[in-house]
Coordinates of C-alpha atoms and ligand atoms in Angstrom, one line a residue:
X1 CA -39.3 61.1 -69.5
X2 CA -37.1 60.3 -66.7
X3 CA -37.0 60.0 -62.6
X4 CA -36.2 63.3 -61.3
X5 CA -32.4 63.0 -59.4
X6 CA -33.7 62.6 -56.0
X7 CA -36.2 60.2 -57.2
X8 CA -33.8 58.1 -58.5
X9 CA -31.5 58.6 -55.5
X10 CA -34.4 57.3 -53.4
X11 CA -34.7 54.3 -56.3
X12 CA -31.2 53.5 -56.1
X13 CA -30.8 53.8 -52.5
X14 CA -33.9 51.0 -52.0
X15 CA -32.8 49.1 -54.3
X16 CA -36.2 49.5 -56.2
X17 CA -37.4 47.7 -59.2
X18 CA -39.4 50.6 -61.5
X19 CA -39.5 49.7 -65.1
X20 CA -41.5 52.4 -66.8
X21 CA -41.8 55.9 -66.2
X22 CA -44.7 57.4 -64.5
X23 CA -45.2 60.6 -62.9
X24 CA -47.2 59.9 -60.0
X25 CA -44.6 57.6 -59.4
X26 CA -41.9 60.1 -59.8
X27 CA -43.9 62.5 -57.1
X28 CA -44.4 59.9 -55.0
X29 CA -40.6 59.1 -54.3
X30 CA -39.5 62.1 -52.7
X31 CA -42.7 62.7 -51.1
X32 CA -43.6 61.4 -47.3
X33 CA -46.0 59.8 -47.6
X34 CA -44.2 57.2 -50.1
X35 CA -45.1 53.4 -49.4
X36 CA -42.7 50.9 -51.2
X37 CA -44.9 48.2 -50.9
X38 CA -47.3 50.0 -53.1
X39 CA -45.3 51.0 -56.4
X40 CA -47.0 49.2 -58.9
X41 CA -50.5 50.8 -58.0
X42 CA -48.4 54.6 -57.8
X43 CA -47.7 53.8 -61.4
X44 CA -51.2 53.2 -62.9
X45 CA -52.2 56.3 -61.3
X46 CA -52.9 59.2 -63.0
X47 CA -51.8 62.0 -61.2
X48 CA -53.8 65.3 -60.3
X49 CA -52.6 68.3 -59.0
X50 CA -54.6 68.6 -55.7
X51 CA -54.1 69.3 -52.5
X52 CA -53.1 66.2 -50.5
X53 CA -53.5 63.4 -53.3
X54 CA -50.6 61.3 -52.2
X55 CA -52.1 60.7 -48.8
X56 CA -55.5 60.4 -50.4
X57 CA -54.5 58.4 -52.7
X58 CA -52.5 55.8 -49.9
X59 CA -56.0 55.8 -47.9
X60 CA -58.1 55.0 -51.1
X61 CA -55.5 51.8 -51.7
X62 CA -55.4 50.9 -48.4
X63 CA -59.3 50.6 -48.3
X64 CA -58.8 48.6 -51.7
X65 CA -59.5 51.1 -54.2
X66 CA -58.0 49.7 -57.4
X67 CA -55.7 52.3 -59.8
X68 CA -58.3 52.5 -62.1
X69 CA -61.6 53.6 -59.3
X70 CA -58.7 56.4 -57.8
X71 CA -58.3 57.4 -61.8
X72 CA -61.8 58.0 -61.9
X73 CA -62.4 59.3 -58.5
X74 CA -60.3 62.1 -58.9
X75 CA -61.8 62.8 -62.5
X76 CA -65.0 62.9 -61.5
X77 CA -66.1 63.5 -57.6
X78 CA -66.3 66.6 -56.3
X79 CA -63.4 67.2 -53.6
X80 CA -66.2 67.0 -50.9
X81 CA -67.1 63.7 -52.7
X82 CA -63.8 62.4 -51.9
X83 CA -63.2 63.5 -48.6
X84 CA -66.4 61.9 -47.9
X85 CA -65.2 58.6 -49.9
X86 CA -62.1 58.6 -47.6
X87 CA -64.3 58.3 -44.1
X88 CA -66.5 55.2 -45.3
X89 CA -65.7 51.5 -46.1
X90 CA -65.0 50.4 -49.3
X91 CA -67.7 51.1 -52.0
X92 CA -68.1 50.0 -55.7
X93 CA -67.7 53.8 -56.6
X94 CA -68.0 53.4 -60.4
X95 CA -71.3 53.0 -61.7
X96 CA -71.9 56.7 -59.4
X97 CA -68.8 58.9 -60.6
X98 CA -70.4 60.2 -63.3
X99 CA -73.4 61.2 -61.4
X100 CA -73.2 64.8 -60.8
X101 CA -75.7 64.9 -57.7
X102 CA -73.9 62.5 -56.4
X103 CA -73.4 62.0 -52.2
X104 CA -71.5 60.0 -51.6
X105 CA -72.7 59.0 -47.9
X106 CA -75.8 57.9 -49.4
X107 CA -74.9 55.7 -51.4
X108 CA -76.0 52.7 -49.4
X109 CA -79.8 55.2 -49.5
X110 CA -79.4 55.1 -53.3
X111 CA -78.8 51.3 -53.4
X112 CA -81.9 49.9 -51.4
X113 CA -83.8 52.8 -53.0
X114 CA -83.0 51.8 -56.8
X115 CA -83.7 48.1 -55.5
X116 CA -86.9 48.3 -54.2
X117 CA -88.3 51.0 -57.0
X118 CA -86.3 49.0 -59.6
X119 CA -85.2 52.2 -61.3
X120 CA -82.2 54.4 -62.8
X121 CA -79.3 54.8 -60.5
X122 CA -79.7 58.5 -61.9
X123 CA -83.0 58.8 -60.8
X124 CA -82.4 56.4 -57.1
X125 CA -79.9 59.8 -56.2
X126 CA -82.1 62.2 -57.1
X127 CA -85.0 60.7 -55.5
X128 CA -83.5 59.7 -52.4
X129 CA -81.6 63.4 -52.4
X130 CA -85.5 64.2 -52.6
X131 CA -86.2 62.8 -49.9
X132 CA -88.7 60.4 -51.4
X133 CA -87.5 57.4 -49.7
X134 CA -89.6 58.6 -46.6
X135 CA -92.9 60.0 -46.5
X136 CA -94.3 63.4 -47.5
X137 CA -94.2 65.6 -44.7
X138 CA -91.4 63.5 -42.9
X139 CA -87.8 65.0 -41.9
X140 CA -89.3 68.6 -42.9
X141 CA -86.4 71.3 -42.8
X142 CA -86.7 75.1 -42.2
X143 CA -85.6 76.8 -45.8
X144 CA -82.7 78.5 -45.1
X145 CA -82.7 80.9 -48.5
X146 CA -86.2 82.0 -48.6
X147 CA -85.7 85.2 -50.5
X148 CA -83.6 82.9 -53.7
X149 CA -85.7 83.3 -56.8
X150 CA -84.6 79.4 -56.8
X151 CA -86.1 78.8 -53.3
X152 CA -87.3 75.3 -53.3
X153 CA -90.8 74.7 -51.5
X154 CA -92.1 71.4 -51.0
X155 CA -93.8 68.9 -48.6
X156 CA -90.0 68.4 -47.3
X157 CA -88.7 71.9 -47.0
X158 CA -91.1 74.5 -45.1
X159 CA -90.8 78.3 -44.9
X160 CA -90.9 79.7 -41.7
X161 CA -94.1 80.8 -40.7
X162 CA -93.1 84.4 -39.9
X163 CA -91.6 84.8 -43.5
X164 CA -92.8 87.5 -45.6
X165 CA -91.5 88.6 -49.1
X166 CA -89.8 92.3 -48.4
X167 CA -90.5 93.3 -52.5
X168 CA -93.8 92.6 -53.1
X169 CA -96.2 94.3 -55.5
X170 CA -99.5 94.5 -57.0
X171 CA -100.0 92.6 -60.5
X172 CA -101.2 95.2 -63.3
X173 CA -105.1 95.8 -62.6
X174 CA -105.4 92.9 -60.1
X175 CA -105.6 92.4 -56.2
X176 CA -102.4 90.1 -56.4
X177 CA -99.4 90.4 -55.4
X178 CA -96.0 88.8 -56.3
X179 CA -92.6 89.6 -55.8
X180 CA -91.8 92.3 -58.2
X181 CA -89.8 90.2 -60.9
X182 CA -92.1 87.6 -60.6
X183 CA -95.1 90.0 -61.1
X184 CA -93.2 92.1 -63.9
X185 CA -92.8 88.6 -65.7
X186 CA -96.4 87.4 -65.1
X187 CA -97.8 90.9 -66.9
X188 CA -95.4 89.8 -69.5
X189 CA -96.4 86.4 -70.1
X190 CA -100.1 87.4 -70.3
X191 CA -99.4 90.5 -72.7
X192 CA -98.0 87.5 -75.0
X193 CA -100.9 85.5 -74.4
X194 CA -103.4 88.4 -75.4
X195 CA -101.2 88.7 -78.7
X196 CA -102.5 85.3 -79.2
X197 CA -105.7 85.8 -78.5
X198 CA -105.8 84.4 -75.1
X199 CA -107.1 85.9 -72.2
X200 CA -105.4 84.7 -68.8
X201 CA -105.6 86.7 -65.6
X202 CA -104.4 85.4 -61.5
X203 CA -107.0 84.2 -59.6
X204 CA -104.6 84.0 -56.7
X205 CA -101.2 85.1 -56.2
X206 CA -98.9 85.6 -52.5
X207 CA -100.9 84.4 -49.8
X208 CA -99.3 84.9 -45.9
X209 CA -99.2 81.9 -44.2
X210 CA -101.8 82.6 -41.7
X211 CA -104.0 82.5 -45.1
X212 CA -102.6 79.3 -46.3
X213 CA -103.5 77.7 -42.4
X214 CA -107.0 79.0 -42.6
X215 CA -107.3 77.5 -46.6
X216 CA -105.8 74.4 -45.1
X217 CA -107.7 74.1 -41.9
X218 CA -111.0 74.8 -43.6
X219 CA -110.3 72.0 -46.6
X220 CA -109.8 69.4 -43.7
X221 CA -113.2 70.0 -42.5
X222 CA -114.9 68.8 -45.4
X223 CA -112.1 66.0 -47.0
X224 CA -110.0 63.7 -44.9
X225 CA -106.5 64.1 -44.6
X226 CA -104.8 62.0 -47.6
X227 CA -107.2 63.9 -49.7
X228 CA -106.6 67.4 -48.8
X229 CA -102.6 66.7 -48.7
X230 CA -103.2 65.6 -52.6
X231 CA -104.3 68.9 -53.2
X232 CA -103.5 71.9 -50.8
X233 CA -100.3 72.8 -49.2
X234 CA -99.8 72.5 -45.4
X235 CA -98.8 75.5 -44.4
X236 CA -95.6 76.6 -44.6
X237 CA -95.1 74.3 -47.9
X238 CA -96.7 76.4 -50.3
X239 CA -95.0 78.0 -52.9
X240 CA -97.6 80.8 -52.7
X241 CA -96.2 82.2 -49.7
X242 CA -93.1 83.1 -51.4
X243 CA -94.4 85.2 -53.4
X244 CA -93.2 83.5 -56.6
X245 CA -96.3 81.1 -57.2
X246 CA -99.4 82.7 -59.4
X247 CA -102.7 80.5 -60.0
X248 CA -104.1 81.9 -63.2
X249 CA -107.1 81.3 -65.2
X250 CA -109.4 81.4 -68.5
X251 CA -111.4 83.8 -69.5
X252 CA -114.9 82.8 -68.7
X253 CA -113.0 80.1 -66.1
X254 CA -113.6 80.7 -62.0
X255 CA -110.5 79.0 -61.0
X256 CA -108.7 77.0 -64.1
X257 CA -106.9 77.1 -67.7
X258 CA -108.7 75.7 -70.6
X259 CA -107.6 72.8 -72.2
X260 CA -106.2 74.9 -74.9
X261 CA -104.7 77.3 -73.1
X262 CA -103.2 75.0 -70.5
X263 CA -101.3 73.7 -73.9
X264 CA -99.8 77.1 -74.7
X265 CA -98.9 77.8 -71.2
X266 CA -96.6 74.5 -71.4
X267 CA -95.1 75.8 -74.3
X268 CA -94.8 79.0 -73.6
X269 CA -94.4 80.0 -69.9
X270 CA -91.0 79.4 -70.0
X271 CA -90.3 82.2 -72.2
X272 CA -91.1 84.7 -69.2
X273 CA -89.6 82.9 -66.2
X274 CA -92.5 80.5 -65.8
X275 CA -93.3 76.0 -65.3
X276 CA -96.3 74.9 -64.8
X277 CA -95.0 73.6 -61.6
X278 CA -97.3 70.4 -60.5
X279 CA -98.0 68.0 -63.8
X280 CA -99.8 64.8 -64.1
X281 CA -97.1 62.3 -64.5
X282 CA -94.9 64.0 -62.0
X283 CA -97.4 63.7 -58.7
X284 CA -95.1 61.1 -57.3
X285 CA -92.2 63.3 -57.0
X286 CA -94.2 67.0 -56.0
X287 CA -96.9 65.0 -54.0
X288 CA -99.7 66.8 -55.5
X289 CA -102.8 66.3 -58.2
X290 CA -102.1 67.7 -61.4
X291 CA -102.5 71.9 -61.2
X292 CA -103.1 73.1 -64.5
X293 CA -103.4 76.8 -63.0
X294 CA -100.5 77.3 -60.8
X295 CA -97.4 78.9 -62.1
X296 CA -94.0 79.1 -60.2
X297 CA -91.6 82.1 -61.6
X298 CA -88.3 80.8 -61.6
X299 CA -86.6 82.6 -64.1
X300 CA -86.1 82.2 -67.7
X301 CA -82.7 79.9 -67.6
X302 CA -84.1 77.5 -65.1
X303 CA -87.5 77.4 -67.0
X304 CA -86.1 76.9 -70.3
X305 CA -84.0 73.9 -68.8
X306 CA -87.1 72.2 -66.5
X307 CA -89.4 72.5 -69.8
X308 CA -87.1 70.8 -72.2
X309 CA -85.5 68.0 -70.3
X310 CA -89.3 67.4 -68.6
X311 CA -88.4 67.8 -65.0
X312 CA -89.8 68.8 -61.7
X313 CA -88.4 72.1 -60.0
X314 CA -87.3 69.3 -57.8
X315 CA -85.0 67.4 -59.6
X316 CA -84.0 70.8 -61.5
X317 CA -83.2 72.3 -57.5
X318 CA -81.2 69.1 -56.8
X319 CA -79.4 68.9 -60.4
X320 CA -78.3 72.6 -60.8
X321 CA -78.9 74.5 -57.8
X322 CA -77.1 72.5 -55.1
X323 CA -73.6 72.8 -55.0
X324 CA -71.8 69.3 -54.2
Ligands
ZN401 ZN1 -101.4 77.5 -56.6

C-alpha cells in the first residue's frame, strides 16, 4: 500500500519523515484536524470508520491515551462510552474495556467500590451500577417502563404509587390475579408440576399498592424496622404490584414450597418464564431473606439466562437490559 497523492503532496510539502505505511496515517494527512507533531502515534492507530475519530482520536492523545488504549477504546466502548471518555481526565481505561456494563463516569465509583469490598472489577460495576455502594432505600428513582415484562423492582427503583397493570387477569380457579402472560405462564408451570406429581397453587399474586402500605404498615407494628425491610417490600418496591410477581405454595403448605418442591421449582421455573427471584446467597444484592415462595415472570429467555449463569434479576437487568 501507498500514501494516497494528496497525502503525499501534504508529506512532501512538510517535509515529513513517514517510513511505513499506515492508513490512519494516510486519512489523517489530508484531513483537518492533522497534527504533525503527532505522526508516530497516527501510525500505531488502528483506524475505524466512525464518525469524528480523527478529532477523537487528537483529544484521546492529547489527554495521554497511548496508541494501544485508543486501539482498544474504539474496539470495545460503546460510542456513548467514548464520548464520555473524552470529557474526563485521564483514566487507566484497560482493565474496563471489556466490561460490557461498563460507565465510564463511574469509574472512579467502581474503583473505591472494588477496594473496599475487595472484589471483581466485573462485579465492582455491576454493584455500583446497582446502586449498592449506598444504602437500600437511598437515591430511590420513579420506574420509568412500568408496563416492560423486564421492569426492574427493587429497594432502589419504586413504581409510582398510582400504577396499575392495564391487562390483568384471574389465575385459573384462584382469587389472583397477574398480568395475562404472566398468569397464562403460571397455569403452565403448575400444569407441569401436577405431571410430576406436585401440587403448587398462588397464595398471593398482584397486590395494589395501597395493599402492599397496609401489609407494610401493619408488619412494622409488631417488628422493628431493619427486620421488616429484611422481609417485606416498602411500598412501591414490590414486585407484586406489577403484576408479574406470584407467591406460590405446597399442598398442605399455608404460605411456602416444600423442600422438595422448592428444588424443582429451581430447576424448572425457568422453563415457563419464571426465577425464583430472592435466594439465600444473593440477599446482599436484592436486600431480602431468602423467599422460597415468590416467583417473578420474566420470560423464558431472560429466565433461562438468570438460572444458568446464577444471577439476580439485578445483575441480569443491568447486564442485558440496559442499553450502554
Ligand atoms: Zn412475594
Amino acid at each position: 500500500m501507498s500514501y494516497s497523492l494528496k497525502a503525499q503532496k501534504v508529506i512532501k510539502d512538510n517535509h515529513l519523515k513517514i517510513n511505513n505505511y499506515s492508513k490512519t496515517l494516510d486519512l489523517y494527512l489530508t484531513s483537518d484536524d492533522f497534527n504533525a507533531l503527532l505522526i508516530d502515534e497516527y501510525a500505531k492507530i488502528n483506524y475505524v470508520f466512525k464518525q469524528d475519530f480523527f478529532k477523537k482520536t487528537n483529544i484521546l492523545l492529547e489527554k495521554n491515551y497511548t496508541a494501544e488504549q485508543i486501539n482498544y477504546i474504539f474496539e470495545y466502548l460503546s460510542d456513548s462510552n467514548i464520548d464520555k471518555l473524552l470529557t474526563i481526565d485521564y483514566v487507566d481505561i484497560l482493565p474496563f474495556c471489556q466490561i460490557p456494563n461498563l460507565d465510564v463516569l463511574k469509574i472512579p465509583a467502581y474503583l473505591d467500590y472494588q477496594k473496599k469490598e475487595n472484589i471483581a472489577l466485573k462485579d465492582a460495576v455491576t454493584f455500583v451500577n446497582l446502586h449498592l455502594d449506598t444504602n437500600f432505600y437511598e437515591n430511590v428513582e420513579t420506574i420509568k417502563n412500568p408496563d416492560d415484562i423486564l421492569v426492574l423492582v427493587n429497594k432502589y427503583h419504586a413504581l409510582d404509587s398510582n400504577y396499575v397493570p392495564n391487562d390483568l387477569v384471574y389465575i385459573s380457579n384462584t382469587s389472583y390475579k397477574m398480568r395475562k402472560e404472566a398468569a397464562i405462564n403460571l397455569e403452565s408451570l403448575i400444569a407441569r408440576a401436577s405431571l410430576d406429581n406436585r401440587k403448587l397453587a398462588p397464595f398471593s399474586a398482584y397486590r395494589s399498592y395501597e395493599y402492599q402500605k397496609n401489609l407494610y404498615e401493619n408488619y412494622l407494628k409488631k417488628d422493628g424496622l431493619e427486620l421488616v425491610d429484611s422481609y417485606s417490600a416498602r411500598p412501591g418496591h414490590s414486585e407484586h404490584q406489577t403484576g408479574l410477581a406470584c407467591d406460590i405454595k405446597s399442598f398442605g403448605y399455608i404460605d411456602n414450597v416444600s423442600d422438595s418442591d422448592y428444588l424443582w421449582l429451581l430447576n424448572n421455573a425457568y422453563l415457563d418464564g419464571f426465577i425464583i427471584r430472592y435466594l439465600k446467597d444473593k440477599s446482599y444484592i436484592t436486600g431480602y431473606k431468602e423467599e422460597p415462595w415468590h416467583l417473578r415472570y420474566v420470560g423464558k429467555e431472560a429466565a433461562k439466562i438468570i438460572k444458568e449463569e446464577n444471577i439476580t434479576f439485578d445483575e441480569y437487568y443491568d447486564l442485558y437490559v440496559i442499553k450502554r
